[in-house]
Short mmCIF file of N, CA and C in Angstrom, two decimals:
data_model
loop_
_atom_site.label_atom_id
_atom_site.label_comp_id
_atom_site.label_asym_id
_atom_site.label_seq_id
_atom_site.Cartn_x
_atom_site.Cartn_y
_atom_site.Cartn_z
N UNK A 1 0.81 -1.20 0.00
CA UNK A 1 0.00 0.00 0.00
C UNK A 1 0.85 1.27 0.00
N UNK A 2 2.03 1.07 0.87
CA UNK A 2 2.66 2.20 0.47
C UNK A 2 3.99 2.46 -0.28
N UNK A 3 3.54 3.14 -1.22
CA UNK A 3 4.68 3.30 -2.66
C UNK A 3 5.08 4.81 -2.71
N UNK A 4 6.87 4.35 -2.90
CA UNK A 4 7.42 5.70 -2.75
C UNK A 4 7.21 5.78 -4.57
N UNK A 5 7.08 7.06 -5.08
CA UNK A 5 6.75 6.87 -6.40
C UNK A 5 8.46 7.59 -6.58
N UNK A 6 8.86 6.94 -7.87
CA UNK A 6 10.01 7.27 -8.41
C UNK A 6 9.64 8.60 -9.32
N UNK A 7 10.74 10.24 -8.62
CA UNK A 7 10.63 11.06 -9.36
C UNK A 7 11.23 10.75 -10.46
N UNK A 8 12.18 10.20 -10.78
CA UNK A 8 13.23 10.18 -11.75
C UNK A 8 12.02 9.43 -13.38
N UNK A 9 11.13 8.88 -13.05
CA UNK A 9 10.12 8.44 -13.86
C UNK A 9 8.96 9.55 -14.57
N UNK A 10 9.04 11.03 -13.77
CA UNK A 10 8.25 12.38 -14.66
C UNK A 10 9.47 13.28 -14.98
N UNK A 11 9.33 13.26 -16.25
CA UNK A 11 10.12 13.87 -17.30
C UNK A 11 9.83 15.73 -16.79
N UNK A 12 11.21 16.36 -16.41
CA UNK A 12 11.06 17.45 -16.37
C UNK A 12 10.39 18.72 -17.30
N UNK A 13 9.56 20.00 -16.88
CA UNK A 13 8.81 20.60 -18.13
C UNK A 13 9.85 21.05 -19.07
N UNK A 14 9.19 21.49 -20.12
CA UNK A 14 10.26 21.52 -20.77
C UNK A 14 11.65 20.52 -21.73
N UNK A 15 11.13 19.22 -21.09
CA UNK A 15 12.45 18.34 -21.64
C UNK A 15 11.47 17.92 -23.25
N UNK A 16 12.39 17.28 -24.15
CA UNK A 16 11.53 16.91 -24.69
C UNK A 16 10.95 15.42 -24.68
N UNK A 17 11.58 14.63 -23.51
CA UNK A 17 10.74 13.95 -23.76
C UNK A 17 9.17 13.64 -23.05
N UNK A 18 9.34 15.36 -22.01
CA UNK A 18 7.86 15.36 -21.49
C UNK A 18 7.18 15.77 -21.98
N UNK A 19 7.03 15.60 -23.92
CA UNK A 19 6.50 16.51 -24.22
C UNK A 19 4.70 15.91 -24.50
N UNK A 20 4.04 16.77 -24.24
CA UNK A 20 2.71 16.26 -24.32
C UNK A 20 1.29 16.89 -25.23
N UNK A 21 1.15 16.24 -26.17
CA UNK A 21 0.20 17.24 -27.12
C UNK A 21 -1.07 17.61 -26.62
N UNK A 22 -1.61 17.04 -25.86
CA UNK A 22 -2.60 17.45 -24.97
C UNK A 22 -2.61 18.46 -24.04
N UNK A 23 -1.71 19.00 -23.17
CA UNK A 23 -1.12 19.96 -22.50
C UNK A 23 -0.81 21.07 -23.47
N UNK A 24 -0.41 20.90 -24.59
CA UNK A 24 0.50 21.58 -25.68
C UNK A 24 -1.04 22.27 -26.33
N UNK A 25 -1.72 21.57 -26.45
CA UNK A 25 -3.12 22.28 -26.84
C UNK A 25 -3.96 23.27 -25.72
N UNK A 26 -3.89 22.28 -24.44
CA UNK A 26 -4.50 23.23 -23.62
C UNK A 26 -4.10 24.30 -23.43
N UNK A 27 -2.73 24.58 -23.20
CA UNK A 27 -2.04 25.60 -22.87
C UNK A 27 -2.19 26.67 -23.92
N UNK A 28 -2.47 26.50 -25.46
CA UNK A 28 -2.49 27.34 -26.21
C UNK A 28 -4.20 28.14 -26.33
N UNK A 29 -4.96 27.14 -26.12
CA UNK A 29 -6.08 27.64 -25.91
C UNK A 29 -6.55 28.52 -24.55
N UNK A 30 -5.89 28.35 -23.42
CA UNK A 30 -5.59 29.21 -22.22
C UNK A 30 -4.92 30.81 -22.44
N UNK A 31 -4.04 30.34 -23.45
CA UNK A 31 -3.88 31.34 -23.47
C UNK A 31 -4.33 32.51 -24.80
N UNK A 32 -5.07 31.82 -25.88
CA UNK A 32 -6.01 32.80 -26.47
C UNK A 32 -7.08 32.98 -25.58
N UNK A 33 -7.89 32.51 -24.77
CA UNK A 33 -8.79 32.81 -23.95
C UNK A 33 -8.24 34.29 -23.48
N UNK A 34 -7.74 34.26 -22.58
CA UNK A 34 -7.00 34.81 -22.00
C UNK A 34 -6.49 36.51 -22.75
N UNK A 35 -5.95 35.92 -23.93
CA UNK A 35 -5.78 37.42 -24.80
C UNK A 35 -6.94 38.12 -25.39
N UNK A 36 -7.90 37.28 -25.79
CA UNK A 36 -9.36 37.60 -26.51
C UNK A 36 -10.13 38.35 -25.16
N UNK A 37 -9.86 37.78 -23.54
CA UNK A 37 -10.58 38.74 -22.96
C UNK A 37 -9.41 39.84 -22.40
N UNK A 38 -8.46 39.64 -22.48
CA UNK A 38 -7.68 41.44 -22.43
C UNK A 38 -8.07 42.24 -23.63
N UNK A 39 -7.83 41.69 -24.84
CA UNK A 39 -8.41 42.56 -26.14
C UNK A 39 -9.78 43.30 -25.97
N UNK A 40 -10.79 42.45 -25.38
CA UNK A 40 -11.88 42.84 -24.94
C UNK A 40 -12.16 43.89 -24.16
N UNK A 41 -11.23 43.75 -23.18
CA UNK A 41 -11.36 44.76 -21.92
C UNK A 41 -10.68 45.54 -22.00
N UNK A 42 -9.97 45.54 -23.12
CA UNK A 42 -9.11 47.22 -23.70
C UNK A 42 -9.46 47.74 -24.63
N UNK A 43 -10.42 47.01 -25.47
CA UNK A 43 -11.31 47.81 -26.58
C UNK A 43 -12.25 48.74 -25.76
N UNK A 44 -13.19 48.28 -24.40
CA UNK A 44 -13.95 48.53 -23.73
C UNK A 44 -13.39 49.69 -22.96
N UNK A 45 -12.09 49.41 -22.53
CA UNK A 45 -11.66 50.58 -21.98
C UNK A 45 -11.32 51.78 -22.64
N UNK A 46 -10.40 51.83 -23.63
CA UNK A 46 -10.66 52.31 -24.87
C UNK A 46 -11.37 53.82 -25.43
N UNK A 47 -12.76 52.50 -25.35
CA UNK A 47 -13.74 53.42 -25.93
C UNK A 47 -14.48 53.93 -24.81
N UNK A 48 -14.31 53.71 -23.66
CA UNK A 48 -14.75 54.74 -22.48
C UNK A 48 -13.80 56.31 -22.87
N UNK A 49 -13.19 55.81 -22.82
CA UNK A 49 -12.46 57.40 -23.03
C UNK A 49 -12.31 58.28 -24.30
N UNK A 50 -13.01 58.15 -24.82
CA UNK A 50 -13.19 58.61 -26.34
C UNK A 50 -14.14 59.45 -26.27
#
C-alpha cells in the first residue's frame, strides 16, 4: 500500500521527452482565452475614453 513513487520516472517541463500534445493544446487555448478577454477589456476601456 505504500509506494514511494520514483521522481526520476516524470520527465522534467520543458524536456523533450515530457512533451505532451494534450497539455500543448490546452495551454495554447488558455492562453487565447485569456488574450481575446484582455483585447476585450481594452477595446472597452478604450472606448470609455473617447
Amino acid at each position: 500500500m505504500n509506494q514511494i513513487a520514483d521522481s526520476s520516472a516524470f520527465p522534467l517541463p520543458g524536456s523533450d521527452a515530457g512533451f505532451d500534445p494534450i497539455e500543448d493544446r490546452l495551454r495554447a487555448s488558455v492562453r487565447a482565452t485569456i488574450e481575446a478577454v484582455f483585447d476585450e477589456e481594452l477595446a472597452t476601456f478604450l472606448g470609455r475614453l473617447r
